[in-house]
């Protein structure tokens, strides 16, 4: 195997691990945060903000799934404005 192919394989492995790590971090953070407001009803404003952020998460997860299934990593026009820096 050439050095170039070896480096690309390592880069692809790192890219995969980055995605898996991001998913793991998300799940772990939610596992800690979701139980915190136990017994407390969120205000209308809090629920609205949370709903916006949950929608961003869903759209991002759909993007990850699409990228994994198709290899296409471009965002659709609806997702781009929802993510910071886009």
Coordinates of N, CA, C and O in Angstrom, one line a residue:
X1 N 0.9 -1.2 0.0 CA 0.0 0.0 0.0 C 0.9 1.2 0.0 O 1.8 1.3 0.8
X2 N 0.6 2.2 -0.9 CA 1.4 3.4 -0.9 C 1.2 4.3 0.3 O 0.2 4.2 1.0
X3 N 2.1 5.2 0.5 CA 2.0 6.1 1.6 C 0.8 7.0 1.5 O 0.1 7.3 2.4
X4 N 0.5 7.4 0.2 CA -0.7 8.3 0.0 C -2.0 7.5 0.3 O -2.9 8.1 0.9
X5 N -2.1 6.3 -0.1 CA -3.3 5.5 0.2 C -3.4 5.2 1.7 O -4.5 5.3 2.3
X6 N -2.3 5.0 2.4 CA -2.3 4.8 3.8 C -2.8 6.1 4.6 O -3.6 6.0 5.5
X7 N -2.2 7.2 4.1 CA -2.6 8.5 4.8 C -4.1 8.7 4.5 O -4.9 9.1 5.5
X8 N -4.6 8.5 3.3 CA -6.0 8.7 3.0 C -6.9 7.8 3.9 O -8.0 8.2 4.3
X9 N -6.5 6.5 4.0 CA -7.2 5.6 4.9 C -7.3 6.1 6.3 O -8.4 6.0 6.9
X10 N -6.2 6.6 6.8 CA -6.2 7.2 8.2 C -7.1 8.4 8.3 O -7.9 8.5 9.2
X11 N -7.1 9.2 7.2 CA -7.9 10.4 7.2 C -9.4 10.0 7.2 O -10.2 10.6 7.9
X12 N -9.7 9.0 6.4 CA -11.1 8.5 6.3 C -11.5 7.9 7.7 O -12.7 8.1 8.1
X13 N -10.6 7.2 8.3 CA -11.0 6.6 9.6 C -11.2 7.8 10.6 O -12.1 7.7 11.4
X14 N -10.3 8.8 10.6 CA -10.5 9.9 11.5 C -11.8 10.6 11.3 O -12.5 11.0 12.2
X15 N -12.2 10.8 10.0 CA -13.5 11.4 9.7 C -14.6 10.6 10.3 O -15.6 11.2 10.8
X16 N -14.6 9.3 10.1 CA -15.6 8.4 10.7 C -15.7 8.6 12.2 O -16.7 8.7 12.8
X17 N -14.5 8.5 12.8 CA -14.4 8.6 14.3 C -15.0 10.0 14.8 O -15.6 10.1 15.8
X18 N -14.7 11.0 14.0 CA -15.2 12.3 14.4 C -16.7 12.3 14.4 O -17.4 12.9 15.3
X19 N -17.4 11.7 13.3 CA -18.8 11.6 13.3 C -19.4 10.8 14.4 O -20.3 11.2 15.1
X20 N -18.8 9.6 14.7 CA -19.2 8.8 15.8 C -19.0 9.5 17.1 O -19.9 9.5 17.9
X21 N -17.9 10.2 17.3 CA -17.7 10.9 18.5 C -18.7 12.1 18.7 O -19.2 12.3 19.8
X22 N -19.1 12.8 17.6 CA -20.1 13.8 17.7 C -21.4 13.2 18.2 O -22.1 13.8 19.0
X23 N -21.8 12.1 17.6 CA -23.0 11.5 18.0 C -23.0 11.0 19.4 O -23.9 11.2 20.2
X24 N -21.9 10.4 19.8 CA -21.7 10.0 21.2 C -21.8 11.2 22.2 O -22.5 11.1 23.2
X25 N -21.1 12.2 21.8 CA -21.2 13.4 22.7 C -22.6 14.0 22.9 O -23.0 14.3 24.0
X26 N -23.3 14.0 21.7 CA -24.7 14.5 21.8 C -25.5 13.6 22.7 O -26.3 14.2 23.6
X27 N -25.5 12.3 22.5 CA -26.3 11.4 23.4 C -25.9 11.5 24.8 O -26.7 11.6 25.7
X28 N -24.6 11.6 25.1 CA -24.1 11.7 26.5 C -24.6 13.0 27.1 O -25.0 13.0 28.3
X29 N -24.4 14.1 26.4 CA -24.9 15.4 26.9 C -26.4 15.4 27.2 O -26.8 15.9 28.2
X30 N -27.1 14.8 26.3 CA -28.6 14.8 26.5 C -28.9 13.9 27.7 O -29.9 14.2 28.5
X31 N -28.2 12.8 27.9 CA -28.4 11.9 29.0 C -28.2 12.6 30.3 O -28.9 12.3 31.3
X32 N -27.4 13.6 30.4 CA -27.1 14.4 31.6 C -28.1 15.5 31.7 O -28.6 15.8 32.8
X33 N -28.5 16.2 30.6 CA -29.3 17.4 30.7 C -30.8 17.1 30.8 O -31.5 17.9 31.4
X34 N -31.3 16.1 30.1 CA -32.7 15.9 30.0 C -33.3 15.7 31.4 O -34.4 16.3 31.7
X35 N -32.7 14.9 32.3 CA -33.4 14.7 33.6 C -33.3 15.9 34.5 O -34.0 15.9 35.5
X36 N -32.5 16.9 34.2 CA -32.3 18.0 35.2 C -33.6 18.8 35.5 O -33.8 19.1 36.7
X37 N -34.4 19.1 34.6 CA -35.6 19.9 35.0 C -36.8 19.0 35.5 O -37.9 19.4 35.4
X38 N -36.5 17.9 36.0 CA -37.5 16.9 36.5 C -38.5 17.7 37.4 O -38.1 18.4 38.4
X39 N -39.7 17.5 37.1 CA -40.8 18.1 38.0 C -41.0 19.6 37.7 O -41.9 20.1 38.4
X40 N -40.3 20.2 36.8 CA -40.5 21.6 36.5 C -41.1 21.7 35.1 O -40.5 21.2 34.2
X41 N -42.1 22.5 35.0 CA -42.8 22.7 33.7 C -42.1 23.9 33.1 O -41.9 24.9 33.7
X42 N -41.7 23.7 31.8 CA -41.0 24.8 31.1 C -42.0 25.9 30.7 O -43.2 25.6 30.4
X43 N -41.5 27.1 30.6 CA -42.4 28.2 30.2 C -42.6 28.1 28.7 O -41.9 27.3 28.0
X44 N -43.6 28.8 28.2 CA -43.8 28.8 26.8 C -42.6 29.3 26.0 O -42.3 28.7 24.9
X45 N -41.9 30.3 26.4 CA -40.7 30.8 25.8 C -39.6 29.7 25.8 O -38.9 29.5 24.8
X46 N -39.4 29.1 26.9 CA -38.4 28.0 27.0 C -38.8 26.8 26.1 O -37.9 26.3 25.4
X47 N -40.0 26.5 26.0 CA -40.4 25.4 25.1 C -40.2 25.8 23.7 O -39.8 24.9 22.9
X48 N -40.4 27.0 23.3 CA -40.2 27.5 22.0 C -38.8 27.4 21.6 O -38.4 26.9 20.5
X49 N -37.9 27.9 22.5 CA -36.5 27.8 22.2 C -36.0 26.4 22.1 O -35.2 26.0 21.2
X50 N -36.5 25.5 23.0 CA -36.1 24.1 22.9 C -36.6 23.5 21.7 O -35.9 22.7 21.0
X51 N -37.8 23.8 21.2 CA -38.4 23.2 20.0 C -37.5 23.6 18.8 O -37.3 22.8 17.9
X52 N -37.0 24.9 18.8 CA -36.2 25.3 17.7 C -34.9 24.5 17.7 O -34.4 24.1 16.6
X53 N -34.3 24.3 18.8 CA -33.1 23.6 18.9 C -33.2 22.1 18.6 O -32.4 21.4 18.0
X54 N -34.3 21.5 19.0 CA -34.6 20.1 18.7 C -34.8 19.9 17.2 O -34.3 19.0 16.6
X55 N -35.4 20.9 16.5 CA -35.5 20.9 15.1 C -34.1 20.9 14.4 O -33.9 20.2 13.4
X56 N -33.3 21.7 14.9 CA -31.9 21.8 14.4 C -31.2 20.5 14.6 O -30.5 20.0 13.7
X57 N -31.4 19.8 15.7 CA -30.8 18.5 16.0 C -31.3 17.5 15.0 O -30.5 16.7 14.4
X58 N -32.6 17.5 14.8 CA -33.2 16.5 13.9 C -32.7 16.7 12.5 O -32.4 15.7 11.8
X59 N -32.6 18.0 12.0 CA -32.1 18.2 10.7 C -30.7 17.8 10.5 O -30.3 17.3 9.5
X60 N -29.9 18.1 11.6 CA -28.5 17.7 11.5 C -28.4 16.2 11.5 O -27.5 15.6 10.7
X61 N -29.2 15.5 12.3 CA -29.1 14.0 12.2 C -29.5 13.4 10.9 O -28.9 12.5 10.4
X62 N -30.5 14.1 10.3 CA -30.9 13.7 8.9 C -29.8 13.9 7.9 O -29.5 13.1 7.0
X63 N -29.1 15.0 8.1 CA -27.9 15.3 7.2 C -26.8 14.2 7.4 O -26.3 13.7 6.4
X64 N -26.6 13.8 8.6 CA -25.6 12.8 8.9 C -26.0 11.5 8.2 O -25.2 10.8 7.5
X65 N -27.2 11.1 8.4 CA -27.7 9.9 7.8 C -27.6 9.9 6.2 O -27.2 9.0 5.6
X66 N -28.0 11.0 5.6 CA -27.9 11.2 4.2 C -26.5 11.1 3.7 O -26.2 10.4 2.7
X67 N -25.6 11.8 4.4 CA -24.1 11.7 4.1 C -23.6 10.3 4.2 O -22.9 9.9 3.3
X68 N -24.0 9.6 5.2 CA -23.5 8.2 5.4 C -24.1 7.3 4.3 O -23.4 6.4 3.8
X69 N -25.3 7.5 3.9 CA -26.0 6.6 2.9 C -25.5 6.9 1.5 O -25.4 6.0 0.7
X70 N -25.3 8.2 1.2 CA -25.1 8.6 -0.2 C -23.7 9.1 -0.5 O -23.3 9.2 -1.6
X71 N -23.0 9.5 0.6 CA -21.7 10.1 0.4 C -21.8 11.6 0.0 O -20.7 12.3 -0.1
X72 N -23.0 12.1 -0.1 CA -23.2 13.5 -0.4 C -23.2 14.3 0.9 O -24.0 14.0 1.8
X73 N -22.3 15.2 1.1 CA -22.2 16.0 2.3 C -22.7 17.4 2.2 O -22.7 18.1 3.2
X74 N -23.1 17.8 1.1 CA -23.7 19.2 0.9 C -25.0 19.3 1.7 O -25.8 18.4 1.7
X75 N -25.2 20.4 2.3 CA -26.4 20.7 3.1 C -27.5 21.1 2.1 O -27.2 21.8 1.1
X76 N -28.7 20.8 2.4 CA -29.8 21.4 1.6 C -30.0 22.8 2.1 O -29.5 23.3 3.1
X77 N -30.8 23.5 1.3 CA -31.0 25.0 1.5 C -31.7 25.2 2.8 O -31.6 26.3 3.4
X78 N -32.5 24.3 3.3 CA -33.3 24.5 4.5 C -32.4 24.3 5.8 O -32.6 24.9 6.8
X79 N -31.4 23.4 5.7 CA -30.6 23.1 6.8 C -29.5 24.2 7.1 O -29.3 24.6 8.2
X80 N -28.9 24.7 6.0 CA -27.8 25.7 6.1 C -28.1 26.8 7.1 O -27.3 27.1 8.0
X81 N -29.3 27.5 7.0 CA -29.5 28.6 7.9 C -29.7 28.2 9.4 O -29.6 29.0 10.3
X82 N -30.0 26.9 9.6 CA -30.2 26.5 11.0 C -28.9 26.2 11.7 O -28.9 26.1 13.0
X83 N -27.8 26.0 11.0 CA -26.6 25.7 11.7 C -25.7 26.9 11.8 O -25.6 27.7 10.9
X84 N -25.0 27.0 12.9 CA -24.1 28.1 13.2 C -23.0 28.1 12.1 O -22.5 27.1 11.7
X85 N -22.6 29.3 11.7 CA -21.5 29.5 10.7 C -21.9 29.2 9.3 O -21.0 29.2 8.4
X86 N -23.1 28.9 9.0 CA -23.5 28.6 7.6 C -24.3 29.7 7.0 O -24.9 30.5 7.7

